[in-house]
Coordinates of C-alpha atoms in Angstrom, one line a residue:
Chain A
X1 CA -7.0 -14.5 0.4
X2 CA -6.0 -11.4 2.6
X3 CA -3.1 -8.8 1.3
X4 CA -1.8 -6.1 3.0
X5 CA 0.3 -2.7 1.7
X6 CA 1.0 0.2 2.7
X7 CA 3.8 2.6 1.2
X8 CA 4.8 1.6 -2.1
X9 CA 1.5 -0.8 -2.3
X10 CA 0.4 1.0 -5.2
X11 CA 3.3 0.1 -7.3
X12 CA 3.2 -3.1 -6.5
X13 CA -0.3 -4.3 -6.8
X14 CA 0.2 -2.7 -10.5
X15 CA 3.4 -5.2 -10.9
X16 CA 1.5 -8.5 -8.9
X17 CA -2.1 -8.1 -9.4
X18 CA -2.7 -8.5 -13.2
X19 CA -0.8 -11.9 -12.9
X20 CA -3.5 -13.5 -11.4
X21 CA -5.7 -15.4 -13.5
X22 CA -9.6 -15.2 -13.4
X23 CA -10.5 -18.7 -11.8
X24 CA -14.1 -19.2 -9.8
X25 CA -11.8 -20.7 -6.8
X26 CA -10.9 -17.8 -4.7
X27 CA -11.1 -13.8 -4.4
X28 CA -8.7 -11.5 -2.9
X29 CA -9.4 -9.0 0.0
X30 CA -7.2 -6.1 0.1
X31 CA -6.3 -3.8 2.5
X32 CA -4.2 -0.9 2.1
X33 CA -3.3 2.0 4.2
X34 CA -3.9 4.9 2.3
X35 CA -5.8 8.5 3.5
X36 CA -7.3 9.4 0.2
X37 CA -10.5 7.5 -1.2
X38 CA -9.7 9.3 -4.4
X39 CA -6.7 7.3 -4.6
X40 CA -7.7 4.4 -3.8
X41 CA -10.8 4.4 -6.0
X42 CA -8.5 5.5 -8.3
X43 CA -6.2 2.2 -8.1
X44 CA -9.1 -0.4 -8.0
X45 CA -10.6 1.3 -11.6
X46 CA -7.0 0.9 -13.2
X47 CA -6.6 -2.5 -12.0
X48 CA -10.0 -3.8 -13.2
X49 CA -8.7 -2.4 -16.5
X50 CA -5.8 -4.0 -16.2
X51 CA -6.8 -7.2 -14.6
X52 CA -7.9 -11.0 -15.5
X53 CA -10.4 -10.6 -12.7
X54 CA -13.2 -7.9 -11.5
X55 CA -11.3 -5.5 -9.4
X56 CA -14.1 -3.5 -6.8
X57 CA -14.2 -1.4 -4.2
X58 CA -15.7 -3.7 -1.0
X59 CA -19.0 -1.9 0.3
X60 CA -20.8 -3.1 3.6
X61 CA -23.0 -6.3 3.3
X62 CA -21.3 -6.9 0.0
X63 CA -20.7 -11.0 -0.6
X64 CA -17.5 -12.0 -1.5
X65 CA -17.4 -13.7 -4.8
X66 CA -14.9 -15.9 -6.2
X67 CA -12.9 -14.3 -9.1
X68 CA -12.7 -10.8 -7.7
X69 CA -10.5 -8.6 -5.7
X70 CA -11.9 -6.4 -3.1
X71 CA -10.3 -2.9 -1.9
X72 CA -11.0 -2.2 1.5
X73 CA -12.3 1.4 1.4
X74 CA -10.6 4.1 3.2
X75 CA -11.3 5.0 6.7
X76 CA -13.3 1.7 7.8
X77 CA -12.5 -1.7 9.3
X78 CA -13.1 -4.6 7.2
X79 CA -14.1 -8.0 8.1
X80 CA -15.3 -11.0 6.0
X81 CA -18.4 -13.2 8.6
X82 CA -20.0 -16.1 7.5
X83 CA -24.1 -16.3 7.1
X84 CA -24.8 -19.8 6.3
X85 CA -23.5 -20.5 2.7
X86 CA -22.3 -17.2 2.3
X87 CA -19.4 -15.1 3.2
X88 CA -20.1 -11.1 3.0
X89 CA -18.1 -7.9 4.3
X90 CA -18.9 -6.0 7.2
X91 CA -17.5 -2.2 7.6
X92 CA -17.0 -0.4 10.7
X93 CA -15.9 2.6 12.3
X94 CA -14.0 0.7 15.5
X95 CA -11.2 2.7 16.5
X96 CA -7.9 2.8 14.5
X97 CA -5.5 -0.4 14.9
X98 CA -1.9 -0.2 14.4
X99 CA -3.0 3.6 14.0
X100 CA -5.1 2.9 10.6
X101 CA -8.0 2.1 9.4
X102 CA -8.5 -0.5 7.5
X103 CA -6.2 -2.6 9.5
X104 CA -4.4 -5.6 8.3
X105 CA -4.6 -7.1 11.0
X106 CA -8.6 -6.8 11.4
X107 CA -8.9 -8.1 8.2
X108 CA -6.4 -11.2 8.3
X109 CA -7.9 -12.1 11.5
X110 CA -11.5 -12.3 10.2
X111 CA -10.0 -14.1 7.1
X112 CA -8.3 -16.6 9.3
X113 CA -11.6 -17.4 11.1
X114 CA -14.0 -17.8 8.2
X115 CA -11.5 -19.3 5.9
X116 CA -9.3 -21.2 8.5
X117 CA -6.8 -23.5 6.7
X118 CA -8.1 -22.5 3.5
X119 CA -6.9 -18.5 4.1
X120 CA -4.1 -17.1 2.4
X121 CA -2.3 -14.1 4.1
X122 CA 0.1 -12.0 2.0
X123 CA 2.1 -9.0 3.2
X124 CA 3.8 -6.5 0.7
X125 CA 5.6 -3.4 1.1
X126 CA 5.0 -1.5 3.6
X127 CA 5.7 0.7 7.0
X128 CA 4.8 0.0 10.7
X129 CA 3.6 -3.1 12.1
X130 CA 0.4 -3.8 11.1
X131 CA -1.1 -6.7 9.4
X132 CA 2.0 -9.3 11.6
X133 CA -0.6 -10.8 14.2
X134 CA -3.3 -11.3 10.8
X135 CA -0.6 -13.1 9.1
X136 CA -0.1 -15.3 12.6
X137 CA -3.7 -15.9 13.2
X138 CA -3.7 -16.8 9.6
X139 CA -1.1 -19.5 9.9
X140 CA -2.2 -20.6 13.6
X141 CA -5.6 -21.6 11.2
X142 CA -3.7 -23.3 9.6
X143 CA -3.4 -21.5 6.0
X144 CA -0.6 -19.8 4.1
X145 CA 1.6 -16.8 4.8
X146 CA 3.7 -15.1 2.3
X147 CA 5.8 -11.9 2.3
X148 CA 7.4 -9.7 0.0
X149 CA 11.4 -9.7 0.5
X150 CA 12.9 -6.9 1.4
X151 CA 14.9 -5.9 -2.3
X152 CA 12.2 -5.9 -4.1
X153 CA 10.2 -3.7 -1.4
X154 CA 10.1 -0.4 -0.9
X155 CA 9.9 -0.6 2.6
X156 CA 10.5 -3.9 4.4
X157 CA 8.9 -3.0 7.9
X158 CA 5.2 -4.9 7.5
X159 CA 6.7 -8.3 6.2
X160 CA 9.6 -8.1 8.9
X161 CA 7.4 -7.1 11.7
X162 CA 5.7 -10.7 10.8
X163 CA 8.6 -12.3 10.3
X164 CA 9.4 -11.5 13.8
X165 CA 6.1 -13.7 14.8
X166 CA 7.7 -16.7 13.3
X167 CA 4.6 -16.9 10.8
X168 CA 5.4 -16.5 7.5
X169 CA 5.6 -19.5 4.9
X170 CA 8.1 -18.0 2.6
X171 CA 9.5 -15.0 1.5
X172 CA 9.5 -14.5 -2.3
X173 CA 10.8 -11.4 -4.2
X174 CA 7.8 -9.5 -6.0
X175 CA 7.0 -11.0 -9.3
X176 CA 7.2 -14.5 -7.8
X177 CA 4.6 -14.0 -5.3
X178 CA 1.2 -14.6 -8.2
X179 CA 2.3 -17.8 -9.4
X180 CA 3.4 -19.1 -5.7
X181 CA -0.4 -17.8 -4.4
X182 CA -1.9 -19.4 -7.4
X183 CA 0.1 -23.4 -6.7
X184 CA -1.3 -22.6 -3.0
X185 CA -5.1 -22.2 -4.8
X186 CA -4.5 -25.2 -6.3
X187 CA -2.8 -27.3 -3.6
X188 CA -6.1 -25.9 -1.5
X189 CA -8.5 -26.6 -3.7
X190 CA -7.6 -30.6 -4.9
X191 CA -7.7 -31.0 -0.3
X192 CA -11.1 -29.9 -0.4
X193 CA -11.9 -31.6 -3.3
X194 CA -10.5 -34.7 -1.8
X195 CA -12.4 -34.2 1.4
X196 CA -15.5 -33.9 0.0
Chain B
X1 CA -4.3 22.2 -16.9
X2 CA -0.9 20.4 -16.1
X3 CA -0.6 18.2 -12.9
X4 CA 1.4 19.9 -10.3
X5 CA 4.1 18.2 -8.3
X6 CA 6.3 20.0 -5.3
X7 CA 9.9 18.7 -4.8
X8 CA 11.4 19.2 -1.9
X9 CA 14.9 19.3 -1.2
X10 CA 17.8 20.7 0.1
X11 CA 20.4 20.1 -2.7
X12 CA 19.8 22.4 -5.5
X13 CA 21.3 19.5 -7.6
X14 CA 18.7 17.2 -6.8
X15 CA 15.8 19.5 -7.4
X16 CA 17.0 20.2 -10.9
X17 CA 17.7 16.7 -11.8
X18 CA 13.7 15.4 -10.6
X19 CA 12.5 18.5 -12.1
X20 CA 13.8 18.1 -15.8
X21 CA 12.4 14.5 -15.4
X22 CA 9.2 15.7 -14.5
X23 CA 8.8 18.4 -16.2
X24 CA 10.0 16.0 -19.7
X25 CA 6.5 14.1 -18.9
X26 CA 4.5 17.5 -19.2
X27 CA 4.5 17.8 -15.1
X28 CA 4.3 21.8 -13.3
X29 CA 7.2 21.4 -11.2
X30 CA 7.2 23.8 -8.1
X31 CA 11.0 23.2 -5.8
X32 CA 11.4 23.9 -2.1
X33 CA 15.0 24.1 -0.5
X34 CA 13.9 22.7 2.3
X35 CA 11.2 21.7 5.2
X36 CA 10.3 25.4 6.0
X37 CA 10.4 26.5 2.6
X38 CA 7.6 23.7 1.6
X39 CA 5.7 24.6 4.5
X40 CA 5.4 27.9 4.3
X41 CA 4.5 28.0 0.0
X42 CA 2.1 24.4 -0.1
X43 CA -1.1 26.3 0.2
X44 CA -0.1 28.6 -2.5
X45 CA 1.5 25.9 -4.8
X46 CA -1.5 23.8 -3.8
X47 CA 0.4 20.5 -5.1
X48 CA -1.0 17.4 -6.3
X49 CA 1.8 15.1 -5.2
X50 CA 4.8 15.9 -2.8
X51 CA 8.2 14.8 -3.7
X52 CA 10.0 15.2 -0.5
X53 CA 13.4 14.4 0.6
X54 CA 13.9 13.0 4.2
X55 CA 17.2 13.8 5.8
X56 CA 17.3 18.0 5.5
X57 CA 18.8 20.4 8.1
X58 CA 16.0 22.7 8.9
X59 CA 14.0 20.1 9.5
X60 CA 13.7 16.1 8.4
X61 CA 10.8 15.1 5.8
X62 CA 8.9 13.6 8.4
X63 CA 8.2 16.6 10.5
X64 CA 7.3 18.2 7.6
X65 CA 4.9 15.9 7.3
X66 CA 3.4 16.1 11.2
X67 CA 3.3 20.0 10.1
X68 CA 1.2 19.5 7.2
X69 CA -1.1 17.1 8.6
X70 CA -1.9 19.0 11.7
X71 CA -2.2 22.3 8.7
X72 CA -5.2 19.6 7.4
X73 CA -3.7 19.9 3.9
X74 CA -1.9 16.2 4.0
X75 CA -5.4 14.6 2.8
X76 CA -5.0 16.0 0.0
X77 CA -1.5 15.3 -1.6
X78 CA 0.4 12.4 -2.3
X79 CA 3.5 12.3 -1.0
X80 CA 6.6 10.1 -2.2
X81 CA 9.6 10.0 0.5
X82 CA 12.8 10.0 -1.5
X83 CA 15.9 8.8 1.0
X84 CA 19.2 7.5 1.3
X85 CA 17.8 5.9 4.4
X86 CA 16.8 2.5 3.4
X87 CA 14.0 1.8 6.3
X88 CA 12.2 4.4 7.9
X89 CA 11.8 4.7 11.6
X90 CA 9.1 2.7 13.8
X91 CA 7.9 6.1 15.1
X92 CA 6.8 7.1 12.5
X93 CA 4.6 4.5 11.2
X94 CA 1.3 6.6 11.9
X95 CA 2.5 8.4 8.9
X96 CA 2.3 5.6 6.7
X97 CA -1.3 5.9 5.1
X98 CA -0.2 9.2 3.7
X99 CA 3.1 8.2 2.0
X100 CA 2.1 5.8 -0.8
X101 CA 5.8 5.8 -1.7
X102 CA 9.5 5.5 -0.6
X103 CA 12.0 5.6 -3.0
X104 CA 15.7 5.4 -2.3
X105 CA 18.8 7.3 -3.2
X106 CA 20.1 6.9 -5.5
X107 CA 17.2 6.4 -7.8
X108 CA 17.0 6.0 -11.8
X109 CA 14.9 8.5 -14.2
X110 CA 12.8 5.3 -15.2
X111 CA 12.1 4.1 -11.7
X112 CA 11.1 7.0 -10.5
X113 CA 8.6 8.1 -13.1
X114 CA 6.8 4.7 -13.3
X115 CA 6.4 5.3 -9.8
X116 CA 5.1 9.1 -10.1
X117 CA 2.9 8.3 -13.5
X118 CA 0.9 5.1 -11.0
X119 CA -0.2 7.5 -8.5
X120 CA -1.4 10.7 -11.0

């Protein structure tokens, strides 16, 4: 699962991401635009205080593990690539996307292609236009795309831009977005069962 | 030491209002009457988050923003946007890793200081 903030992301992480339960079916990668590491180390420390699961900063090589949320660190691309059974992050310095770094969009797009119909893409508050073509490579993959509406955001720009794409699943005021993502876990989780 | 927070606006009325908020949670609270004002005193105040209106006559919040970037002191200080404005322009979405939030006119005492206390 892939969510992406900008302005006002702070805020609402606080709101959305301690609703989550701690489950061994799914982590969260998150990707928000933000200059200061200080701040942003700052946010993932309160949150794993605050949170049912681990909340980390992502370093390079680091595997994603089920049960955790990731924060993209400041001034690097992130991208999740498969080796065999497992799935681990790879940082770069490619230029700026969107004119950030870490870009939504880099990240949803790697999500889409590891996770395909299993990838959840979420946009929240936020300005500019990034992270619209990782929500739509997400959905042509086949997974889910959610956005934050536009009363409960601070700004609406990100969600809209995506909206624009015709690639967004729903659009869900704030606090309803945890327990929508965690039916779509579930809903995910009984088709693999059942393919296996 | 007390955190330090610059507001920046050009009603007098406004300033006065977020200040006695502020300063009610134990915040220094530094005021600007405008773009050129902030400008000119942020290396002094040396602020640790920037509470700037957008829509001012000398010059909008944004530019202020391109000014203090291009200064190099941007990196270091939050910045909150408070508008009446609802969205903010496209152009000036290169800005958007540096404001971590936009809060709209009018705004309530509690609303706003939930939002300042996340980010200090």
């Amino acid at each position: 699962m892939a969510i992406g903030t900008s302005t006002g992301g702070i805020a609402a992480l606080h709101d959305i991401l301690p609703e989550f339960p701690k489950t061994n079916t799914y982590a969260i990668l998150i990707a928000m635009h933000i200059i200061s590491p200080d701040v942003v180390n700052t946010t993932a420390k309160r949150l794993n205080e605050l949170c049912s699961l681990k909340v980390k900063m992502a370093e390079h090589g680091m595997q994603v593990e089920p049960g955790t949320a990731y924060f993209m660190p400041c001034d690097y691309h992130a991208q999740t690539k498969e080796y065999g059974e497992v799935v681990l992050i790879n940082l770069n310095k490619e230029p700026k996307v969107n004119f950030v770094r870490p870009s939504v969009d880099v990240l949803m797009n790697s999500v889409a292609e590891v996770f395909k119909e299993n990838s959840i893409g979420i946009l929240l508050t936020g300005m500019g236009m990034d992270g619209a073509q990782g929500m739509k490579a997400i959905k042509d993959a086949g997974g889910s795309t959610m956005v934050q509406d536009r009363d409960t955001s601070s700004v609406s720009q990100m969600a809209e831009a995506a909206i624009d794409l015709s690639c967004v699943d729903t659009v869900l005021p704030l606090e309803f977005i945890p327990k929508k993502t965690m039916k779509w876990v579930e809903e995910k989780t009984s088709n693999r069962a059942a393919q296996i | 030491m007390t955190k330090k927070i610059m507001v920046v606006d050009d009603e007098k009325d406004i300033v006065d209002i977020v200040a006695s908020f502020l300063e009610g949670e134990g915040y220094t609270v530094h005021s600007a009457l405008g773009g050129r004002e902030c400008i000119e005193s942020i290396k002094e105040v040396n602020p640790e988050l920037l509470l700037m209106d957008v829509m001012m006559p000398d010059m909008n919040g944004w530019e202020v923003l391109r000014d203090l970037k291009n200064m190099g002191v941007l990196e270091y200080i939050k910045v909150i946007m408070l508008t009446v404005v609802k969205e903010p322009k496209q152009e000036y979405a290169d800005l958007s890793p540096y404001v971590l939030d936009y809060i709209t006119k009018p705004f309530n005492k509690k609303d706003l200081l939930k939002r300042v206390t996340r980010l200090m």
